[in-house]
PDB file of C-alpha atoms in Angstrom:
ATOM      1  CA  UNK A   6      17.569  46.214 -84.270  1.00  0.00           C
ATOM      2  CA  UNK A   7      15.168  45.673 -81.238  1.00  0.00           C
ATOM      3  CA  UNK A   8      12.827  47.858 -80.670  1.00  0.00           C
ATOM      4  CA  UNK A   9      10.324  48.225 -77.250  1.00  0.00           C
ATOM      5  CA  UNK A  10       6.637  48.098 -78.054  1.00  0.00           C
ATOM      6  CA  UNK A  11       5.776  50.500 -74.817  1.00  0.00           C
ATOM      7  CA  UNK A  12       7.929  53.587 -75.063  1.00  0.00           C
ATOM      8  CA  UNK A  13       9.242  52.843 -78.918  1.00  0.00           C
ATOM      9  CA  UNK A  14      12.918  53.385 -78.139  1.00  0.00           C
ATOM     10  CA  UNK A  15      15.325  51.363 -80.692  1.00  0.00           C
ATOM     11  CA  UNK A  16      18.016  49.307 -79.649  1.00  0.00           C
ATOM     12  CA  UNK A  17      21.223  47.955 -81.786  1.00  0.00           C
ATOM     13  CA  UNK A  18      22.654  46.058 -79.604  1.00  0.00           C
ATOM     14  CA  UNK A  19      21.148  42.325 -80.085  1.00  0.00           C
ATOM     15  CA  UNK A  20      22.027  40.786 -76.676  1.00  0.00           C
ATOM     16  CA  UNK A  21      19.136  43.270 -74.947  1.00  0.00           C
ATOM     17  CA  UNK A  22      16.001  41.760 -74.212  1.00  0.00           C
ATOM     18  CA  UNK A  23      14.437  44.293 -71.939  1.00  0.00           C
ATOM     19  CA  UNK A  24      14.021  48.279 -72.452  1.00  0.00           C
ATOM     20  CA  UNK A  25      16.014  50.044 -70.502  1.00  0.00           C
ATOM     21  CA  UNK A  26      13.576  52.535 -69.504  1.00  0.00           C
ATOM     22  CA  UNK A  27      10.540  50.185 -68.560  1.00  0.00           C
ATOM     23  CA  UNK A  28      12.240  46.934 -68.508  1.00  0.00           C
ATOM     24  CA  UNK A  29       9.558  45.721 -70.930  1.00  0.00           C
ATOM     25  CA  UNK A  30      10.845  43.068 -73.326  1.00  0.00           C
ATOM     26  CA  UNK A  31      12.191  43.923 -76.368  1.00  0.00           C
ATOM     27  CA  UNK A  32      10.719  42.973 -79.982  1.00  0.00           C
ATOM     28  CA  UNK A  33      12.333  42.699 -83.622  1.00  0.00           C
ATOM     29  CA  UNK A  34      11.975  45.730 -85.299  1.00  0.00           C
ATOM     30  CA  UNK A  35      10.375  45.499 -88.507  1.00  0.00           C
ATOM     31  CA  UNK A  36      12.805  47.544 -90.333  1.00  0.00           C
ATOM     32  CA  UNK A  37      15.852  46.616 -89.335  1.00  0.00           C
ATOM     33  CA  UNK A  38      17.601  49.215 -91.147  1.00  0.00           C
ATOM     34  CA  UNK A  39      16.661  52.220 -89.116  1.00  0.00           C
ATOM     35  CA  UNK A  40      19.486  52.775 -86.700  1.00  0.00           C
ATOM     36  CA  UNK A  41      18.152  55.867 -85.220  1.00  0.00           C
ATOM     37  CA  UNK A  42      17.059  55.640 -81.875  1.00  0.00           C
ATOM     38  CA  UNK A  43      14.511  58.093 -81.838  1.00  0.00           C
ATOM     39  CA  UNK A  44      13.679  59.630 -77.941  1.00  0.00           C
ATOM     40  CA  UNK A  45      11.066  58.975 -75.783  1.00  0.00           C
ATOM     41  CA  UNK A  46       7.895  60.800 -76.449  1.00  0.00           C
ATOM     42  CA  UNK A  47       8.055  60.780 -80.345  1.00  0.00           C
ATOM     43  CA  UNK A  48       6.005  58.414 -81.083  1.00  0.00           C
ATOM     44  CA  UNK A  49       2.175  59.116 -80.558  1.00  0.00           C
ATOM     45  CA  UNK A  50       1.390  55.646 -80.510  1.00  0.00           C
ATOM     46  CA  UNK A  51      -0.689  55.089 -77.237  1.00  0.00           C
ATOM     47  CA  UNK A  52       1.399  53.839 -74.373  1.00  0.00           C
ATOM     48  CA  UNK A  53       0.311  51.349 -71.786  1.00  0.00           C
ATOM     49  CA  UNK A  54       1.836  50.721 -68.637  1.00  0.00           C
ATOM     50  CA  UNK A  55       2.790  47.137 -68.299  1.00  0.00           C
ATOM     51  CA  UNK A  56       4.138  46.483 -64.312  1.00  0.00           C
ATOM     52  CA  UNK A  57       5.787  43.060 -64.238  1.00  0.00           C
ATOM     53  CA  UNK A  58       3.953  40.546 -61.819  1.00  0.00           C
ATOM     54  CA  UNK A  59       5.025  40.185 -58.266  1.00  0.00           C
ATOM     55  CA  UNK A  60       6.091  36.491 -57.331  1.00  0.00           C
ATOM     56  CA  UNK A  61       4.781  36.026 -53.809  1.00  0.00           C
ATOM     57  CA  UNK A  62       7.773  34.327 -52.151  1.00  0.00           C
ATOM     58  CA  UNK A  63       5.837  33.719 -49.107  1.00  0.00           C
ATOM     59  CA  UNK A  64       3.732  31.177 -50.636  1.00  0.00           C
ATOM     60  CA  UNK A  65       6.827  28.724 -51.303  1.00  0.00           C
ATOM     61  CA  UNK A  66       8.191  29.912 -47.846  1.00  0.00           C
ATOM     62  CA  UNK A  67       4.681  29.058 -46.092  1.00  0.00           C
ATOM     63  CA  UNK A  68       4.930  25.391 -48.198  1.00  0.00           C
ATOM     64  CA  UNK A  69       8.370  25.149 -47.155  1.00  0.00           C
ATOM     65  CA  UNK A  70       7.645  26.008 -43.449  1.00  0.00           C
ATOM     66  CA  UNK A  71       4.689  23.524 -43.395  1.00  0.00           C
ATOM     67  CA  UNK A  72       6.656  20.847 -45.427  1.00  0.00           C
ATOM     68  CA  UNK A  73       9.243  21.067 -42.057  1.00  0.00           C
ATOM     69  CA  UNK A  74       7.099  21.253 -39.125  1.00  0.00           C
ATOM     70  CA  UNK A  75       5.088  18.141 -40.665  1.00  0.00           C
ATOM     71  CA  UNK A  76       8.606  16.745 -41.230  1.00  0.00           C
ATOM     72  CA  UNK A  77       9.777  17.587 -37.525  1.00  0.00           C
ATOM     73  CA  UNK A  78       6.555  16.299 -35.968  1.00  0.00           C
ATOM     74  CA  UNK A  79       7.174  12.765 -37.693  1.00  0.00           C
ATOM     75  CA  UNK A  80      10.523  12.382 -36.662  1.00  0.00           C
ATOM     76  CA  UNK A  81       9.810  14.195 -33.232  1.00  0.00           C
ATOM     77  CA  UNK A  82       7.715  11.076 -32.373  1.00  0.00           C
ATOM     78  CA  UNK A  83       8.110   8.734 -28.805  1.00  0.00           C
ATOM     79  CA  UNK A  84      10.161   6.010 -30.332  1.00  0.00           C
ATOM     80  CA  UNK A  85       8.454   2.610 -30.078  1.00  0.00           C
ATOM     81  CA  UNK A  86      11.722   0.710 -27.935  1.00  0.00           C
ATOM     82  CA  UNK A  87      10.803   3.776 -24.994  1.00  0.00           C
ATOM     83  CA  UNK A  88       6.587   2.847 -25.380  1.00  0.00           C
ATOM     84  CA  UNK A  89       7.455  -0.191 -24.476  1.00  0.00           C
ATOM     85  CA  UNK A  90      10.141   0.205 -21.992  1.00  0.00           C
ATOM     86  CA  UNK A  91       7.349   2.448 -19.863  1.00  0.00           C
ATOM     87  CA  UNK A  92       4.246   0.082 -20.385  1.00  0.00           C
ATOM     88  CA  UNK A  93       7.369  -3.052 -19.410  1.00  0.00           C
ATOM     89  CA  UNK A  94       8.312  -0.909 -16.022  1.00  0.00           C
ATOM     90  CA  UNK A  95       4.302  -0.655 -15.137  1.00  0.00           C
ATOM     91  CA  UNK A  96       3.614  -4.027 -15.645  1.00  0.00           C
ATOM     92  CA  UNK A  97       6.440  -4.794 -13.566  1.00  0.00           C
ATOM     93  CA  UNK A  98       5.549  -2.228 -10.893  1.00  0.00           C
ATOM     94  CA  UNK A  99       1.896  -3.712 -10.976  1.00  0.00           C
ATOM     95  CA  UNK A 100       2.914  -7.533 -10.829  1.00  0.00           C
ATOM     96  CA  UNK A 101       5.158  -6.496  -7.796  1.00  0.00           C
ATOM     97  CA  UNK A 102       1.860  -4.906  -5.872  1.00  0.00           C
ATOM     98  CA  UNK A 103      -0.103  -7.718  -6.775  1.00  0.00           C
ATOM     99  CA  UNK A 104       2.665 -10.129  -5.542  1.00  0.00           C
ATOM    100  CA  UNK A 105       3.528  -8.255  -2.131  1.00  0.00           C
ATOM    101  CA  UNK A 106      -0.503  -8.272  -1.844  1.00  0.00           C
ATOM    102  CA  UNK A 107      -0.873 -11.962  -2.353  1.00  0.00           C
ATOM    103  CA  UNK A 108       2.407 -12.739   0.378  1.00  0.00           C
ATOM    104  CA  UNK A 109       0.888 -10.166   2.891  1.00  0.00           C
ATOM    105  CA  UNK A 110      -2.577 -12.115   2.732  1.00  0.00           C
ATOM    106  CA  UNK A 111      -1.474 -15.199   3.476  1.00  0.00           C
ATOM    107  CA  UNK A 112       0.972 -14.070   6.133  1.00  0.00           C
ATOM    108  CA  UNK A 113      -2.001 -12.423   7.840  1.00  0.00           C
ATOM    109  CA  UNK A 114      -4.217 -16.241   7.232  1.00  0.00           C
ATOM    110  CA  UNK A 115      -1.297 -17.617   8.982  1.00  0.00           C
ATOM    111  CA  UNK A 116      -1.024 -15.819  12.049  1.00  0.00           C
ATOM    112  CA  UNK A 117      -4.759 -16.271  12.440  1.00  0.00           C
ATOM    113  CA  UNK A 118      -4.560 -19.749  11.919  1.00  0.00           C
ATOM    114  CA  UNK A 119      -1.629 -19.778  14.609  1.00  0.00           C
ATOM    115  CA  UNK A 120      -3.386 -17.789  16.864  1.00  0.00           C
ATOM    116  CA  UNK A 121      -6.681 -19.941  16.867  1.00  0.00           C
ATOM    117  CA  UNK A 122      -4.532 -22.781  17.567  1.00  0.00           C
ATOM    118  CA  UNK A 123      -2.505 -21.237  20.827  1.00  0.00           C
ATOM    119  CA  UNK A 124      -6.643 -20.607  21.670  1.00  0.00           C
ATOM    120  CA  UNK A 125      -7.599 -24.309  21.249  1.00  0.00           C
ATOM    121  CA  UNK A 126      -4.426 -25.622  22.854  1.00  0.00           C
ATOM    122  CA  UNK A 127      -5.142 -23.083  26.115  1.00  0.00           C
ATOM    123  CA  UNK A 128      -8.817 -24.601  25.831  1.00  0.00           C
ATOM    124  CA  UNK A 129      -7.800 -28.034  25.927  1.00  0.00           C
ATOM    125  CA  UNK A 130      -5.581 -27.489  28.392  1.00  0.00           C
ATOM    126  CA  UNK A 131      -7.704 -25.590  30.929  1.00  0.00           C
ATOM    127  CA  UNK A 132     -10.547 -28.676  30.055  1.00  0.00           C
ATOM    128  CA  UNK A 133      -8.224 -31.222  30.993  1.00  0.00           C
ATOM    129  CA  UNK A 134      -7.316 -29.182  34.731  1.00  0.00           C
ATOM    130  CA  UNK A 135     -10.923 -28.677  35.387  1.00  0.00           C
ATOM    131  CA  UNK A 136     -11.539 -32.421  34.529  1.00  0.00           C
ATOM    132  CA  UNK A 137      -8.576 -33.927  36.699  1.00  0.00           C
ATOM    133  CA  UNK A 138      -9.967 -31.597  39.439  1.00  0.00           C
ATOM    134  CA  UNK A 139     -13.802 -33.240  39.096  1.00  0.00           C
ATOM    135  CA  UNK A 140     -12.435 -36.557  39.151  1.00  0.00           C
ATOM    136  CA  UNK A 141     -10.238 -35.771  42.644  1.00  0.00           C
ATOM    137  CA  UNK A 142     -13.653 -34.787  44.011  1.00  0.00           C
ATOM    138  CA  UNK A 143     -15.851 -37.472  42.237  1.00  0.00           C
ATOM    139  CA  UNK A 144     -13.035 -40.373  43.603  1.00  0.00           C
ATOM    140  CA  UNK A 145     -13.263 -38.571  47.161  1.00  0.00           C
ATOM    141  CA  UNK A 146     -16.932 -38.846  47.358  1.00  0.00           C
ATOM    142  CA  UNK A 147     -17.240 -42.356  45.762  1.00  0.00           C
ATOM    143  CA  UNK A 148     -14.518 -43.284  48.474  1.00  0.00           C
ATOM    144  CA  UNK A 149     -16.472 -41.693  51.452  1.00  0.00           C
ATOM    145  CA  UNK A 150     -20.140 -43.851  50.036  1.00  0.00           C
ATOM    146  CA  UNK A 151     -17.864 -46.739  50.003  1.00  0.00           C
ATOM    147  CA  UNK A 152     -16.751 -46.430  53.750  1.00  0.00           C
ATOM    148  CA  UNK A 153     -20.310 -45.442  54.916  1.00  0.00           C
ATOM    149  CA  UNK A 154     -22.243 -48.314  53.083  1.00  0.00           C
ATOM    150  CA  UNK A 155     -19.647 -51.182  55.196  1.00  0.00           C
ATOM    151  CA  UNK A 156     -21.011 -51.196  58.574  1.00  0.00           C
ATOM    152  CA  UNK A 157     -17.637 -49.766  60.060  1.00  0.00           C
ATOM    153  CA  UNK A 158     -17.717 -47.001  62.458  1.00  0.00           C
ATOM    154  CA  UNK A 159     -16.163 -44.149  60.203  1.00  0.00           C
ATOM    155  CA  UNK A 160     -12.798 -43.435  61.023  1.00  0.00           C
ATOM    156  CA  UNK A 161     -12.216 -39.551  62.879  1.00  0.00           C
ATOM    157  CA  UNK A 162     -10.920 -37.508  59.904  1.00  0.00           C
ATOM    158  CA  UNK A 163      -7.175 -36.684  60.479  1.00  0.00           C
ATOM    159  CA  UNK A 164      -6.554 -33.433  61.973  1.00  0.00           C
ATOM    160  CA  UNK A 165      -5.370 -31.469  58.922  1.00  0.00           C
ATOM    161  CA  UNK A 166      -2.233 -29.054  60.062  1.00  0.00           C
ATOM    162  CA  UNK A 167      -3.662 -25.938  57.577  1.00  0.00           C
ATOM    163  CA  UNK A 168      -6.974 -26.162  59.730  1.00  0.00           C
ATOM    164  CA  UNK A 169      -6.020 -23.871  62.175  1.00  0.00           C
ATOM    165  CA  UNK A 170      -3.562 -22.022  60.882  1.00  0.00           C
ATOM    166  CA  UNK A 171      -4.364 -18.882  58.446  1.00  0.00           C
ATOM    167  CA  UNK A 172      -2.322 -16.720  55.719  1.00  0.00           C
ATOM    168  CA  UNK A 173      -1.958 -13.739  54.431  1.00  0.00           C
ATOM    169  CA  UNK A 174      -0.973 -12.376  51.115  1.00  0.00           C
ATOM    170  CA  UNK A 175       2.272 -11.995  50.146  1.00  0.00           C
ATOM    171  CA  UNK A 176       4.694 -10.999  46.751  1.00  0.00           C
ATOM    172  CA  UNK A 177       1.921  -9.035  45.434  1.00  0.00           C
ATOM    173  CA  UNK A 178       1.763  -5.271  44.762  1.00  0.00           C
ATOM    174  CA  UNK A 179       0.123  -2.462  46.608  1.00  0.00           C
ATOM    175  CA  UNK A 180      -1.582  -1.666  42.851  1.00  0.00           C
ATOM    176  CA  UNK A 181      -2.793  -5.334  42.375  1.00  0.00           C
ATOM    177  CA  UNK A 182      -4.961  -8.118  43.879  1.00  0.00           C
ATOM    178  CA  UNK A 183      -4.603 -11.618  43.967  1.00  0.00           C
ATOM    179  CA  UNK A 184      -7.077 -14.101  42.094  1.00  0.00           C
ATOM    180  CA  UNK A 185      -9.312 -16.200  43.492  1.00  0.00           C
ATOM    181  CA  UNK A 186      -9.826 -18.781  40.537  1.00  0.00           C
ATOM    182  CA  UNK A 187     -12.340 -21.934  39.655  1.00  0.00           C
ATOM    183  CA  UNK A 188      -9.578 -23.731  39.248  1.00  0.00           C
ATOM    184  CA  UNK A 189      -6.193 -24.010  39.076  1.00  0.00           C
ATOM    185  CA  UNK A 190      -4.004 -21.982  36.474  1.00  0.00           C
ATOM    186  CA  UNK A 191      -3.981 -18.653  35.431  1.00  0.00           C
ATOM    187  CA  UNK A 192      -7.344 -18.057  33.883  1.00  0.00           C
ATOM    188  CA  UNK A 193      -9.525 -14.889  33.132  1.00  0.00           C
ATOM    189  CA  UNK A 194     -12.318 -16.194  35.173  1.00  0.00           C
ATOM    190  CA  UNK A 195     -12.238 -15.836  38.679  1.00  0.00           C
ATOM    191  CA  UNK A 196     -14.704 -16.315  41.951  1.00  0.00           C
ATOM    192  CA  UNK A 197     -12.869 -13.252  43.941  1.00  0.00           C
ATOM    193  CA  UNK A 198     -10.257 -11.145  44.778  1.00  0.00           C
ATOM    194  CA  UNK A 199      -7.975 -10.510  48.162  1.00  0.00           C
ATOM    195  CA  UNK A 200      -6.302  -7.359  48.238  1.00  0.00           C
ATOM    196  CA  UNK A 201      -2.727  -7.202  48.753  1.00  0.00           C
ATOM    197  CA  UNK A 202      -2.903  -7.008  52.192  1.00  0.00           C
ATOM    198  CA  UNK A 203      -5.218  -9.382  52.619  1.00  0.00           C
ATOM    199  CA  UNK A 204      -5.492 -11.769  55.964  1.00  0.00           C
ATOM    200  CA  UNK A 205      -7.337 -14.811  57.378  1.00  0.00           C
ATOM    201  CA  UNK A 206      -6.945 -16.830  55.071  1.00  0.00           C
ATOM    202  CA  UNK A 207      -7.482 -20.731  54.902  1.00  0.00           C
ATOM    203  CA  UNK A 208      -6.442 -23.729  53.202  1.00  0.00           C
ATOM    204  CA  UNK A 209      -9.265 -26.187  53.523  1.00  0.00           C
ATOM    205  CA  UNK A 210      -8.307 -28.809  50.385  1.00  0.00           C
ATOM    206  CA  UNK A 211      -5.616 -30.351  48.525  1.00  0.00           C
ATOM    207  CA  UNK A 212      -3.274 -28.968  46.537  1.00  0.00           C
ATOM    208  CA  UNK A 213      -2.179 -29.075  43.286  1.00  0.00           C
ATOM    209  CA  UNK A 214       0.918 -28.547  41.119  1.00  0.00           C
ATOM    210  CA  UNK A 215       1.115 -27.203  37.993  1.00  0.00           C
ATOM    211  CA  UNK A 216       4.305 -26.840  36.096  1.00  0.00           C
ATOM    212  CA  UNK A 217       6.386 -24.763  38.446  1.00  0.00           C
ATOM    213  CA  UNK A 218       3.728 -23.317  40.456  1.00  0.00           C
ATOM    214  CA  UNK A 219       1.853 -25.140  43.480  1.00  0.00           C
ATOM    215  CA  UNK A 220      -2.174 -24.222  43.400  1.00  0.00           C
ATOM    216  CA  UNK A 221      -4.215 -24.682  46.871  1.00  0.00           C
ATOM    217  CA  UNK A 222      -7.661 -24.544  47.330  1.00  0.00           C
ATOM    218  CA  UNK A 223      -8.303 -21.994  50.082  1.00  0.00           C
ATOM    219  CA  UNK A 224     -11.270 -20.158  51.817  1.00  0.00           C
ATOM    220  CA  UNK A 225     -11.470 -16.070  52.310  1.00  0.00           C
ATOM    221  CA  UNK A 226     -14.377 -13.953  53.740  1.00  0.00           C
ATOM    222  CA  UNK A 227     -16.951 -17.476  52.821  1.00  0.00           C
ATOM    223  CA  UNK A 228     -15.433 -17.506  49.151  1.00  0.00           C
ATOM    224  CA  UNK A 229     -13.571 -20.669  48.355  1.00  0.00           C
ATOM    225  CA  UNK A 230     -11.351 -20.911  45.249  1.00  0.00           C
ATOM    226  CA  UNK A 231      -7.781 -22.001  44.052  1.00  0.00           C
ATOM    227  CA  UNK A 232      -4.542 -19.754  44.700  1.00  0.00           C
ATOM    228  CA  UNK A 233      -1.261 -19.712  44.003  1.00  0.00           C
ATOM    229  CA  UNK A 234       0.330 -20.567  47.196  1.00  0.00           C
ATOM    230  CA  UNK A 235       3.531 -18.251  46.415  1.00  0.00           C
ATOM    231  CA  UNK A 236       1.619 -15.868  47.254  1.00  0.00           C
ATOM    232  CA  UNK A 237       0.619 -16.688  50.650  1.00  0.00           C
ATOM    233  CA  UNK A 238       2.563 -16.917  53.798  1.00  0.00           C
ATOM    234  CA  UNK A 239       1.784 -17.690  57.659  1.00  0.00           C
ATOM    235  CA  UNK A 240       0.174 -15.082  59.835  1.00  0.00           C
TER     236      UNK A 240
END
């Protein structure tokens, strides 16, 4: 017989282990003999109210929820081949800057360089005009001492065709004017300007060529300079 210590009620059957009335658990009964089952209230032995402890399933739940997001973070991680994939595609970007930084730089030294060089190649050029035109006047005056210091009677000096004739400008546009210059060639220095319908003008001195272009030296309202004789035709 099993009996249950809370409410007293008897039990034959030996496979119970919990009362039926209070599900509290059930005890050998001292005298096993007894079959009665006596009824609930009978006994005046003081009865105690046993409630069976509550197993908080949210704790394992909260441990098991934890366990998983800790898990999911791990394997949620930037895999290591994609790190360095990025930091391998900036480096690359980076070394390409650099590189297209380093080709423009020199490219720009270059040009300069080229550019000082068309410079010094003008200057050397325009020097060596200038000095060719010095020495046509130097060898002119060194041959007119020479005459002079001989005794001779000087020699009338030819009658130059261009003495009385004059010129006007021609070729050049109603917006522009037409250089007077030191000396021959197209420099940015100049002595004067004659407009584009300029007239009276008159070639008192040699001329000289240079490249394609013939260059006379000329007189206009008391300036005297070089010209480019295209642009002058017969009044």
């Amino acid at each position: 017989m099993k009996k249950c210590p809370k409410c007293g009620t008897m039990y034959s059957d030996q496979t119970l282990a919990f009362c039926l009335a209070d599900g509290t658990v059930l005890i050998e009964d001292e005298h096993s003999a007894q079959t009665e089952v006596f009824s609930r209230g009978i006994s005046d032995a003081p009865t105690e109210n046993f409630f069976p402890a509550k197993t908080d399933a949210g704790n394992f739940e909260t441990t098991d929820t934890k366990v998983r997001s800790t898990r999911d973070i791990r394997t949620s991680g930037v895999s290591p081949f994609w790190m360095i994939a990025t930091f391998g595609l900036i480096g690359i970007v980076l070394a390409s800057g650099l590189i297209g930084a380093i080709l423009w730089m020199g490219s720009a030294e270059q040009s300069a360089a080229e550019n000082a060089g068309k410079e010094m190649r003008n200057d050397s050029n325009n020097t060596e005009i200038a000095g060719s035109a010095n020495s046509d006047l130097n060898s002119s005056a060194a041959n007119l001492n020479v005459s002079n210091r001989s005794g001779s009677a000087p020699k009338p000096p030819a009658a130059d065709p261009n003495a009385a004739k004059t010129y006007k400008v021609t070729g050049v546009k109603s917006d522009d004017v037409l250089y007077i210059r030191q000396i021959p060639g197209n420099l940015k220095s100049y002595v004067d300007k004659i407009p584009p319908d300029g007239r009276g003008i008159r070639i008192v001195g040699g001329s000289k060529k240079l490249g394609k272009t013939l260059w006379v030296l000329i007189e206009y309202s008391g300036k005297r300079g070089w010209v480019n004789k295209g642009y002058l035709t017969g009044e």
